[in-house]
Coordinates of C-alpha atoms in Angstrom, one line a residue:
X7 CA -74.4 20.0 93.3
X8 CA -77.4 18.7 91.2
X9 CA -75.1 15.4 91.2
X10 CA -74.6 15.5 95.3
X11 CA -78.4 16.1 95.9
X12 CA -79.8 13.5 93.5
X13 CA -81.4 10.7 95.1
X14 CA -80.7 12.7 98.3
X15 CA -82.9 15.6 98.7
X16 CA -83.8 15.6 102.0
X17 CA -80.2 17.6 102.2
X18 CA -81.7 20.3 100.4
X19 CA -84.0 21.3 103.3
X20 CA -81.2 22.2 105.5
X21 CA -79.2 24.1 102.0
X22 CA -82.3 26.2 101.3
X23 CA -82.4 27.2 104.5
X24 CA -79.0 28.4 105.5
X25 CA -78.5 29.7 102.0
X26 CA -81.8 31.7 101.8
X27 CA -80.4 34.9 103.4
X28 CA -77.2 35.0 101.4
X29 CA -77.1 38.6 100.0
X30 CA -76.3 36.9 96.7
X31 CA -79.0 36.3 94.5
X32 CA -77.0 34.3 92.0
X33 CA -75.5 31.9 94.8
X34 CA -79.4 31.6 96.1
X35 CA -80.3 31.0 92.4
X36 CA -78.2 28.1 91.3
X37 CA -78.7 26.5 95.0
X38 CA -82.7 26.3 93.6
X39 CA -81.5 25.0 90.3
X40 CA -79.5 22.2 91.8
X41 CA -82.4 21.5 94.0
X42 CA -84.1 21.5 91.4
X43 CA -82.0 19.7 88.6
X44 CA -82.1 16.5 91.5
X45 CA -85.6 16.4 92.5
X46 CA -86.1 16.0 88.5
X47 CA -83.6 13.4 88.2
X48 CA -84.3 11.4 91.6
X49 CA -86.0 8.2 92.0
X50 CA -86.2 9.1 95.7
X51 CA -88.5 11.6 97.0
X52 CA -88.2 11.8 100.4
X53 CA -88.6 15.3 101.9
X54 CA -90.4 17.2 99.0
X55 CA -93.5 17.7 101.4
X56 CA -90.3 19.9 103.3
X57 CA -88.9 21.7 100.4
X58 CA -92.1 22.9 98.8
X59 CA -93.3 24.3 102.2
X60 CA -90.1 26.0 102.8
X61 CA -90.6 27.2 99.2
X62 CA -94.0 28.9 99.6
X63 CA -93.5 30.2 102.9
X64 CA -90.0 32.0 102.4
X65 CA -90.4 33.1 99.0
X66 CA -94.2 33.1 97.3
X67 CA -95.8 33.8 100.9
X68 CA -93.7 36.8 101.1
X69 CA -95.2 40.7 100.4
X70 CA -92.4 41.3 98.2
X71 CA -91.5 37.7 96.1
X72 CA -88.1 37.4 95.8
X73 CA -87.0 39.8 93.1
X74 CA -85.1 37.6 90.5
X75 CA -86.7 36.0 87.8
X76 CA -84.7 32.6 88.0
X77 CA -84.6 32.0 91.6
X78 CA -88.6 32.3 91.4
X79 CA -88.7 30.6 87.7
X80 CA -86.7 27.4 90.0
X81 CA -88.7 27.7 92.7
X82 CA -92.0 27.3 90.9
X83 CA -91.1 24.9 88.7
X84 CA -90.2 22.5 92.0
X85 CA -93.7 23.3 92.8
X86 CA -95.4 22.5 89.4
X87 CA -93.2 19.2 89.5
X88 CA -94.3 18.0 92.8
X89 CA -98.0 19.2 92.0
X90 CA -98.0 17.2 88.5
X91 CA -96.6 14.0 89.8
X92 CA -98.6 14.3 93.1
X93 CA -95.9 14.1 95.0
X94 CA -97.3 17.4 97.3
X95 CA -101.0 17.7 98.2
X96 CA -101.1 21.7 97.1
X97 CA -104.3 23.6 97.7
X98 CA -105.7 25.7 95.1
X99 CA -104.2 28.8 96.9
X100 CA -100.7 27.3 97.5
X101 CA -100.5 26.9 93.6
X102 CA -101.8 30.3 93.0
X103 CA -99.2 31.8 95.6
X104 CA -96.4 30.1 93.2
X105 CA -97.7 31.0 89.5
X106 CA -97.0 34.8 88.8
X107 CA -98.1 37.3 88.4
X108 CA -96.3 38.4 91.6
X109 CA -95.9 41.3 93.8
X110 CA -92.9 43.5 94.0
X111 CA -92.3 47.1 94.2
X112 CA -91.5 49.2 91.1
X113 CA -89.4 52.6 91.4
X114 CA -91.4 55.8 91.3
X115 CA -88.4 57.2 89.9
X116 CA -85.2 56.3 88.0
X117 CA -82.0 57.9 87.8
X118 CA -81.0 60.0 84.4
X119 CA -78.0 59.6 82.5
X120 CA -76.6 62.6 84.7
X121 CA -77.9 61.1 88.2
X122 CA -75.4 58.1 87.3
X123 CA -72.5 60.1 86.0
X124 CA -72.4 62.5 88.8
X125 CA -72.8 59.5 91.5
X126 CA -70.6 56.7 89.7
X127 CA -68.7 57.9 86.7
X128 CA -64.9 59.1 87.1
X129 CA -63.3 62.5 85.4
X130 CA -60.7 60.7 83.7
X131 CA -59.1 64.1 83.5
X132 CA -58.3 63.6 86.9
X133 CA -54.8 62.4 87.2
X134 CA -55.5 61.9 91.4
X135 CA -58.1 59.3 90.6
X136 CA -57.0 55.3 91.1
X137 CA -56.7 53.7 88.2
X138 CA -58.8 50.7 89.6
X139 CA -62.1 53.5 90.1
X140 CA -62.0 53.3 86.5
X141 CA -64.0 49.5 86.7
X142 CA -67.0 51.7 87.8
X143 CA -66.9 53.5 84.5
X144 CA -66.8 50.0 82.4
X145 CA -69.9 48.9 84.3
X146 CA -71.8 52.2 83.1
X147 CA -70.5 52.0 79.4
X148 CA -71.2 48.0 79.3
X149 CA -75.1 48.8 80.6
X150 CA -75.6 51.5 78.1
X151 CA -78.3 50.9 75.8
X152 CA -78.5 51.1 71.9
X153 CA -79.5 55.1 72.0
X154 CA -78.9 55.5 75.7
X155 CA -76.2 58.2 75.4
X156 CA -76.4 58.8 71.9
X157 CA -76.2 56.8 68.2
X158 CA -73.6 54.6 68.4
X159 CA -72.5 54.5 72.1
X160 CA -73.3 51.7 73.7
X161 CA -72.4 48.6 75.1
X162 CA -72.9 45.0 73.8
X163 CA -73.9 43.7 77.6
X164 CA -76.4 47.1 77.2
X165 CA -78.1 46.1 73.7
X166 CA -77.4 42.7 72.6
X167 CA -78.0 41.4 76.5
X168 CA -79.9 43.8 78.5
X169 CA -82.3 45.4 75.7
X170 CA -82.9 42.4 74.0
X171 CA -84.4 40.7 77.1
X172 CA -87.1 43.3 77.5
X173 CA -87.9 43.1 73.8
X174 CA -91.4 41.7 74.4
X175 CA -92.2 44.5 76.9
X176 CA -93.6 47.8 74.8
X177 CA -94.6 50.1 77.2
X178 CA -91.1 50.9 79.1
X179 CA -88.4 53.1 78.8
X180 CA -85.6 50.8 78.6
X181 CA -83.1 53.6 78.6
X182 CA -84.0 54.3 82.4
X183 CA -84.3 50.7 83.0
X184 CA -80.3 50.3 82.2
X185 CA -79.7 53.3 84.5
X186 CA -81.7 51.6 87.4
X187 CA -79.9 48.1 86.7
X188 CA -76.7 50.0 87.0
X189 CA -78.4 51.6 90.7
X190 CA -78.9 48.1 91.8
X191 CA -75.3 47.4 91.0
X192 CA -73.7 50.0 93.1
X193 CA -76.6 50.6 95.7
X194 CA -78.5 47.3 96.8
X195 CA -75.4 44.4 95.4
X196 CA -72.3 46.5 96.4
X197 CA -70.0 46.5 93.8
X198 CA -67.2 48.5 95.4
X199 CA -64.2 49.4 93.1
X200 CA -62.0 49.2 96.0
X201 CA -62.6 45.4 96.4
X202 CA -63.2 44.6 93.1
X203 CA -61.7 47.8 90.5
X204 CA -58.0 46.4 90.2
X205 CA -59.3 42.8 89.2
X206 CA -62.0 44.1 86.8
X207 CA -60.0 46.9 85.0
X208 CA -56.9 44.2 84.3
X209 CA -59.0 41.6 82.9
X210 CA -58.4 41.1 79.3
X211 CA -60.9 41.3 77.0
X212 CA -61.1 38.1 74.9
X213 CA -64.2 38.4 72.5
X214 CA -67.2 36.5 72.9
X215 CA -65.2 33.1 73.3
X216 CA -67.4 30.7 76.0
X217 CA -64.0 30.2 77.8
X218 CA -63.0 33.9 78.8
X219 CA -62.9 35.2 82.5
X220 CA -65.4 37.8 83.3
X221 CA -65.1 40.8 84.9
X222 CA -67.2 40.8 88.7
X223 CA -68.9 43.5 87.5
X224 CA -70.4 41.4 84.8
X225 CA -72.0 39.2 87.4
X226 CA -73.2 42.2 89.2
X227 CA -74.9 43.2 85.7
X228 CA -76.8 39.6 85.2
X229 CA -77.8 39.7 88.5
X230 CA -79.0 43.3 88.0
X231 CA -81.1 42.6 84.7
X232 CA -82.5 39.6 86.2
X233 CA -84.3 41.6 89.0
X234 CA -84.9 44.4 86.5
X235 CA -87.1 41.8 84.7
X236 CA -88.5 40.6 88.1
X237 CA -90.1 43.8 88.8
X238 CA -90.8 44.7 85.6
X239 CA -93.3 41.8 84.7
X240 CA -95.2 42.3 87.8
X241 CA -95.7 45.3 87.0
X242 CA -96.0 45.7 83.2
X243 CA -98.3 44.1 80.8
X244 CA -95.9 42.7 78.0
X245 CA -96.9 42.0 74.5
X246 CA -98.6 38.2 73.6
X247 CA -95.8 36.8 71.4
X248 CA -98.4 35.2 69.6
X249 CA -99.8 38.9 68.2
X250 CA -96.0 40.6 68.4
X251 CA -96.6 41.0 64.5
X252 CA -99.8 41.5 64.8
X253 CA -101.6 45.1 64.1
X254 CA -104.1 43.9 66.9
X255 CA -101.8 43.0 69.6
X256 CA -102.8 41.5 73.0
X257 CA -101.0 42.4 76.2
X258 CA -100.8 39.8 79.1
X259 CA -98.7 39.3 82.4
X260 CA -95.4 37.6 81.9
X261 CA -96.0 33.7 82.8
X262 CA -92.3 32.7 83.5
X263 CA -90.2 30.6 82.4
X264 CA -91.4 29.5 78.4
X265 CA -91.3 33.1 76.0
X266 CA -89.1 34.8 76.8
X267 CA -86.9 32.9 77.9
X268 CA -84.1 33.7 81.1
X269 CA -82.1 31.0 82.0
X270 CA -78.9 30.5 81.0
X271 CA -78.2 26.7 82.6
X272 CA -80.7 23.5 82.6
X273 CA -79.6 21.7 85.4
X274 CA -82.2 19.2 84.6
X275 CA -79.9 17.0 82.4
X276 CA -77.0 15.6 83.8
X277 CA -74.5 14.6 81.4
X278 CA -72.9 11.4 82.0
X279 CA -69.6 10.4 82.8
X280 CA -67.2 11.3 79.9
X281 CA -65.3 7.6 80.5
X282 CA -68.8 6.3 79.5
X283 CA -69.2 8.3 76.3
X284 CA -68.4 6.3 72.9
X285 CA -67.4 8.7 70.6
X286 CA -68.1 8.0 67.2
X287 CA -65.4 8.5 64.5
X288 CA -66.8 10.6 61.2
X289 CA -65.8 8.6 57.9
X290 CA -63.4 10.3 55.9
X291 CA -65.4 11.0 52.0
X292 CA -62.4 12.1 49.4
X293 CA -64.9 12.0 46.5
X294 CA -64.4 15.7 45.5
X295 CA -62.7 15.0 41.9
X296 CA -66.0 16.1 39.7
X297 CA -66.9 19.4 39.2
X298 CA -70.3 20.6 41.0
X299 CA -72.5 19.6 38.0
X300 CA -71.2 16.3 38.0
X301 CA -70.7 15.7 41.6
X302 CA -74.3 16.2 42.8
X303 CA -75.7 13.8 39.9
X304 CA -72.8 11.2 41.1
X305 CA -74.3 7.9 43.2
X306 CA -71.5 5.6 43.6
X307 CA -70.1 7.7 46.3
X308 CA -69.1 5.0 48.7
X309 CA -66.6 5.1 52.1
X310 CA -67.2 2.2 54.3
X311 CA -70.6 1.3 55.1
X312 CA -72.0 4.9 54.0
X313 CA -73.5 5.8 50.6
X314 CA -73.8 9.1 49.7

């Protein structure tokens, strides 16, 4: 999409705006970071006066912003583009709408390891129970943090993923915060094991191999975590990175984007054509005859037009 819209973003005025009430964060999401990717990569301007006002009005000028933290990392970072090129006119308090912190509710309270069983986990004593409700229970044990049901049950989505995003965040509980992803999940995003259960409970598990097919629920669980975060950092101090090591450490309000860290795509380079690529064919060094000692005090090692 990045390649469709570059040079041509006056298109993206009319994608924002059909795509903005999807009930898909993710699709939302990488429509901004195409938008995004081509307004970096275009010589052609023409309609960023458009997108930027769409921008502040139907997602910073809002008493909620948009809870995800890379459809508003995208959306900002079209604005800070357009601001430092002077491509837009901003006022003061447009910029300030589109720089966090933001505003976004926080929970009052989050359900307990109990709350989620009883609501989405199966009895799998229960013979009369579809196989295919059995994708709820993979979500649950794949959002479960490093001691959030006991040492040594959790999942790797749960600590290696989930957990280790809010690292720089001291003062939650992040226990609760996997339950409350998992809420999202079910509650606000709809994963329904009756749509999605018999696709998600046959898909094989291949490792951590970047060409495997993921589960739906998987997507549900980035797309969870990512609005975790959202409300999270407008609401929680986290921990300068700066002083993390520090016995004096300073606390400030998540600034987006830079440390940490959330996306997961930079649609700001587009690679070229793959016809146009000249690959480059390593030389071929034999010269392993000497032992060690003798090898790494050995110059004449010569193949072609290298020396080693």
């Amino acid at each position: 999409m990045t390649r469709l819209l570059q040079n041509h973003i006056h298109v993206a005025v009319q994608l924002l705006s059909t795509f903005q009430e999807v009930d898909d964060p993710y699709v939302f999401e990488r429509v901004l970071a195409s938008v995004y990717g081509a307004i970096l990569s275009s010589q052609s301007h023409e309609s960023i006066n458009e997108i930027s006002s769409f921008i502040l009005s139907n997602i910073f000028a809002k008493e909620e912003v948009y809870p995800n933290v890379l459809v508003r990392d995208f959306a900002r970072n079209i604005i800070e583009y357009a601001n430092s090129h002077n491509l837009v006119g901003f006022s003061e308090s447009e910029l300030k709408l589109a720089r966090p912190s933001y505003k976004s509710v926080f929970p009052k309270t989050i359900p307990s390891n109990e709350d989620i069983d009883n609501e989405y986990a199966n009895d799998y004593e229960d013979k009369t129970i579809p196989k295919h409700r059995f994708a709820q229970d993979k979500i649950i044990d794949s959002m479960t943090t490093e001691y959030g049901r006991g040492t040594g049950w959790y999942g790797d989505f749960g600590r290696y993923v989930f957990q280790s995003n809010f690292s720089n965040w001291s003062n939650i509980n992040i226990d609760k915060l996997s339950n409350y992803a998992v809420e999202i999940i079910f509650n606000k995003f709809g994963y329904d094991a009756e749509k999605h259960g018999e696709f998600d409970r046959n898909t094989p598990y291949t490792g951590r191999s970047e060409n495997s097919v993921e589960r739906i629920g998987k997507k549900y669980q980035w797309m969870a975590m990512y609005e975790v975060v959202a409300r999270v950092a407008d609401n929680f101090k986290m921990t300068d990175p700066s002083t993390r090591w520090k016995d004096d450490k300073k606390y400030i309000w998540y600034n987006g984007s830079v440390e940490p860290s959330f996306r997961d795509i930079d649609p700001t380079f587009i690679p070229p054509d793959s016809t146009n690529i000249r690959l480059i064919t390593p030389p071929n060094y034999n010269g392993w005859s000497d032992d060690f000692e003798n090898w790494v005090v050995n110059r004449p090692g010569i193949v072609g037009d290298l020396t080693f």
